[in-house]
Amino acid sequence: MYSGSVTSIDERNESAGLRVDPISLAHDNWSAAGWGDVADGMALVTSIMRVQQLMLARVEAVLRPFELTFARFEVLMLLHFSGRGSMPVGKIGERLQVHPASVTNAVQRLAAAGLVERSTNPDDGRSVLAAITTTGRDLALEAAEALNRDVFADVGVDAGDRVTLFGQLADWRAAHGDFSPDQGR
């Protein structure tokens, strides 16, 4: 069992008189605990998860006036960009990489709000088809404009770094089976 000294965030903040990055502190503590060989990996994973929380909070704040969550916004935009404005609910789940129950819930809530219509898929008679309504398309485009202006235009990373970071994250996602790089983007 580790018996060394671990500095708490409060101790570090009090002694320095300023706020310290808690993930850097965790990195130091990981190293001090004898896990220095994996401290960088822990800090990277924790940082990515924290950035996801920060970005989701920012996106959700912009979408709140539209009474949309990011998940529902994604469904609307996927339907908007689809050739026919409709798609089987199962295909929506595949494209958005979410559990079928989550997609079903999102589509039901969007339908209750009059933003999509649900119907039996005429191609197979078994699956459910979701189709964006005019109201849904208008709201999605309005919300997209707000996100473009208030989030996507300035994500806090320089333009060149955005391209590099996107490429690195895409490589990482492909290496972990998120998509097949030979299938293209």
One Martini backbone bead per residue (centre of mass of N, CA, C, O) as a GRO file, in nm:
protein
  185
    1MET     BB    1   0.098   0.034   0.019
    2TYR     BB    2   0.068   0.361   0.008
    3SER     BB    3   0.279   0.614   0.215
    4GLY     BB    4   0.289   0.873   0.099
    5SER     BB    5   0.261   1.198  -0.013
    6VAL     BB    6  -0.050   1.372  -0.055
    7THR     BB    7  -0.176   1.635  -0.226
    8SER     BB    8  -0.412   1.853  -0.190
    9ILE     BB    9  -0.592   2.092  -0.327
   10ASP     BB   10  -0.612   2.273  -0.080
   11GLU     BB   11  -0.311   2.278  -0.009
   12ARG     BB   12  -0.212   2.389  -0.280
   13ASN     BB   13  -0.385   2.647  -0.286
   14GLU     BB   14  -0.290   2.772  -0.019
   15SER     BB   15   0.020   2.782  -0.086
   16ALA     BB   16  -0.017   2.939  -0.372
   17GLY     BB   17  -0.286   3.131  -0.398
   18LEU     BB   18  -0.408   2.936  -0.627
   19ARG     BB   19  -0.537   2.779  -0.881
   20VAL     BB   20  -0.548   2.432  -0.957
   21ASP     BB   21  -0.511   2.172  -1.153
   22PRO     BB   22  -0.660   1.875  -1.077
   23ILE     BB   23  -0.519   1.695  -1.293
   24SER     BB   24  -0.230   1.763  -1.220
   25LEU     BB   25  -0.256   1.666  -0.932
   26ALA     BB   26  -0.332   1.376  -1.004
   27HIS     BB   27  -0.071   1.317  -1.151
   28ASP     BB   28   0.113   1.355  -0.908
   29ASN     BB   29  -0.029   1.143  -0.729
   30TRP     BB   30   0.015   0.904  -0.916
   31SER     BB   31   0.320   0.916  -0.906
   32ALA     BB   32   0.350   0.903  -0.591
   33ALA     BB   33   0.197   0.609  -0.592
   34GLY     BB   34   0.362   0.453  -0.845
   35TRP     BB   35   0.206   0.554  -1.142
   36GLY     BB   36   0.391   0.710  -1.357
   37ASP     BB   37   0.358   0.525  -1.620
   38VAL     BB   38   0.022   0.626  -1.620
   39ALA     BB   39  -0.030   0.934  -1.569
   40ASP     BB   40  -0.069   1.044  -1.856
   41GLY     BB   41  -0.315   0.870  -1.928
   42MET     BB   42  -0.497   0.965  -1.701
   43ALA     BB   43  -0.489   1.268  -1.776
   44LEU     BB   44  -0.604   1.239  -2.059
   45VAL     BB   45  -0.872   1.101  -1.998
   46THR     BB   46  -0.971   1.309  -1.791
   47SER     BB   47  -0.960   1.554  -1.981
   48ILE     BB   48  -1.158   1.454  -2.194
   49MET     BB   49  -1.396   1.420  -1.999
   50ARG     BB   50  -1.401   1.718  -1.909
   51VAL     BB   51  -1.440   1.850  -2.183
   52GLN     BB   52  -1.710   1.715  -2.238
   53GLN     BB   53  -1.857   1.850  -2.004
   54LEU     BB   54  -1.807   2.145  -2.090
   55MET     BB   55  -1.930   2.129  -2.377
   56LEU     BB   56  -2.210   2.026  -2.300
   57ALA     BB   57  -2.288   2.264  -2.121
   58ARG     BB   58  -2.266   2.476  -2.345
   59VAL     BB   59  -2.465   2.350  -2.545
   60GLU     BB   60  -2.712   2.325  -2.354
   61ALA     BB   61  -2.738   2.631  -2.301
   62VAL     BB   62  -2.807   2.703  -2.599
   63LEU     BB   63  -3.058   2.490  -2.623
   64ARG     BB   64  -3.264   2.561  -2.400
   65PRO     BB   65  -3.451   2.778  -2.552
   66PHE     BB   66  -3.539   2.522  -2.752
   67GLU     BB   67  -3.595   2.261  -2.591
   68LEU     BB   68  -3.305   2.112  -2.618
   69THR     BB   69  -3.103   1.859  -2.661
   70PHE     BB   70  -2.836   1.726  -2.805
   71ALA     BB   71  -2.969   1.462  -2.890
   72ARG     BB   72  -3.214   1.594  -3.034
   73PHE     BB   73  -3.055   1.769  -3.226
   74GLU     BB   74  -2.914   1.537  -3.375
   75VAL     BB   75  -3.167   1.412  -3.489
   76LEU     BB   76  -3.265   1.655  -3.650
   77MET     BB   77  -3.006   1.690  -3.826
   78LEU     BB   78  -3.006   1.413  -3.952
   79LEU     BB   79  -3.281   1.447  -4.089
   80HIS     BB   80  -3.215   1.703  -4.246
   81PHE     BB   81  -2.959   1.562  -4.405
   82SER     BB   82  -3.134   1.378  -4.523
   83GLY     BB   83  -3.276   1.314  -4.820
   84ARG     BB   84  -3.596   1.274  -4.690
   85GLY     BB   85  -3.627   1.344  -4.369
   86SER     BB   86  -3.582   1.032  -4.312
   87MET     BB   87  -3.564   0.749  -4.068
   88PRO     BB   88  -3.480   0.490  -3.915
   89VAL     BB   89  -3.433   0.451  -3.586
   90GLY     BB   90  -3.196   0.248  -3.602
   91LYS     BB   91  -3.019   0.430  -3.789
   92ILE     BB   92  -2.989   0.661  -3.595
   93GLY     BB   93  -2.832   0.504  -3.381
   94GLU     BB   94  -2.592   0.434  -3.561
   95ARG     BB   95  -2.507   0.725  -3.646
   96LEU     BB   96  -2.501   0.827  -3.326
   97GLN     BB   97  -2.401   0.604  -3.129
   98VAL     BB   98  -2.666   0.478  -2.983
   99HIS     BB   99  -2.894   0.355  -2.800
  100PRO     BB  100  -3.204   0.257  -2.885
  101ALA     BB  101  -3.352   0.372  -2.633
  102SER     BB  102  -3.251   0.664  -2.669
  103VAL     BB  103  -3.378   0.713  -2.946
  104THR     BB  104  -3.667   0.652  -2.879
  105ASN     BB  105  -3.694   0.874  -2.668
  106ALA     BB  106  -3.621   1.115  -2.848
  107VAL     BB  107  -3.842   1.068  -3.062
  108GLN     BB  108  -4.084   1.084  -2.872
  109ARG     BB  109  -4.029   1.376  -2.776
  110LEU     BB  110  -4.033   1.505  -3.057
  111ALA     BB  111  -4.321   1.415  -3.125
  112ALA     BB  112  -4.464   1.556  -2.883
  113ALA     BB  113  -4.349   1.844  -3.006
  114GLY     BB  114  -4.375   1.831  -3.336
  115LEU     BB  115  -4.077   1.758  -3.483
  116VAL     BB  116  -4.181   1.465  -3.532
  117GLU     BB  117  -4.268   1.169  -3.716
  118ARG     BB  118  -4.429   0.863  -3.670
  119SER     BB  119  -4.383   0.548  -3.853
  120THR     BB  120  -4.424   0.303  -4.056
  121ASN     BB  121  -4.220   0.126  -4.248
  122PRO     BB  122  -4.275   0.069  -4.589
  123ASP     BB  123  -4.025  -0.130  -4.647
  124ASP     BB  124  -4.107  -0.347  -4.379
  125GLY     BB  125  -4.344  -0.295  -4.144
  126ARG     BB  126  -4.165  -0.287  -3.855
  127SER     BB  127  -4.036  -0.030  -3.848
  128VAL     BB  128  -3.945   0.294  -3.749
  129LEU     BB  129  -4.022   0.615  -3.865
  130ALA     BB  130  -3.851   0.926  -3.892
  131ALA     BB  131  -3.985   1.263  -3.937
  132ILE     BB  132  -3.939   1.574  -4.020
  133THR     BB  133  -4.068   1.870  -3.958
  134THR     BB  134  -4.104   2.191  -4.019
  135THR     BB  135  -4.068   2.273  -3.726
  136GLY     BB  136  -3.812   2.103  -3.679
  137ARG     BB  137  -3.637   2.237  -3.896
  138ASP     BB  138  -3.652   2.527  -3.795
  139LEU     BB  139  -3.539   2.472  -3.512
  140ALA     BB  140  -3.272   2.338  -3.593
  141LEU     BB  141  -3.161   2.584  -3.753
  142GLU     BB  142  -3.171   2.783  -3.519
  143ALA     BB  143  -2.988   2.618  -3.330
  144ALA     BB  144  -2.745   2.605  -3.521
  145GLU     BB  145  -2.690   2.906  -3.526
  146ALA     BB  146  -2.631   2.929  -3.224
  147LEU     BB  147  -2.398   2.727  -3.217
  148ASN     BB  148  -2.219   2.859  -3.425
  149ARG     BB  149  -2.192   3.130  -3.267
  150ASP     BB  150  -2.153   3.020  -2.943
  151VAL     BB  151  -1.944   2.766  -3.014
  152PHE     BB  152  -1.804   2.683  -3.298
  153ALA     BB  153  -1.647   2.958  -3.351
  154ASP     BB  154  -1.546   2.917  -3.025
  155VAL     BB  155  -1.362   2.652  -2.866
  156GLY     BB  156  -1.060   2.745  -2.760
  157VAL     BB  157  -0.913   2.683  -3.042
  158ASP     BB  158  -0.712   2.703  -3.275
  159ALA     BB  159  -0.751   2.641  -3.600
  160GLY     BB  160  -0.506   2.449  -3.643
  161ASP     BB  161  -0.560   2.279  -3.384
  162ARG     BB  162  -0.835   2.169  -3.462
  163VAL     BB  163  -0.741   1.991  -3.695
  164THR     BB  164  -0.537   1.825  -3.539
  165LEU     BB  165  -0.722   1.724  -3.312
  166PHE     BB  166  -0.930   1.587  -3.488
  167GLY     BB  167  -0.731   1.383  -3.613
  168GLN     BB  168  -0.638   1.252  -3.348
  169LEU     BB  169  -0.920   1.162  -3.253
  170ALA     BB  170  -0.986   0.990  -3.500
  171ASP     BB  171  -0.754   0.793  -3.466
  172TRP     BB  172  -0.835   0.698  -3.184
  173ARG     BB  173  -1.118   0.599  -3.255
  174ALA     BB  174  -1.031   0.392  -3.469
  175ALA     BB  175  -0.838   0.227  -3.277
  176HIS     BB  176  -1.120   0.174  -3.089
  177GLY     BB  177  -1.373   0.108  -3.300
  178ASP     BB  178  -1.568   0.351  -3.390
  179PHE     BB  179  -1.437   0.319  -3.680
  180SER     BB  180  -1.369   0.270  -4.026
  181PRO     BB  181  -1.123   0.413  -4.214
  182ASP     BB  182  -1.193   0.265  -4.496
  183GLN     BB  183  -1.488   0.421  -4.505
  184GLY     BB  184  -1.441   0.689  -4.410
  185ARG     BB  185  -1.628   0.987  -4.318
   0.00000   0.00000   0.00000
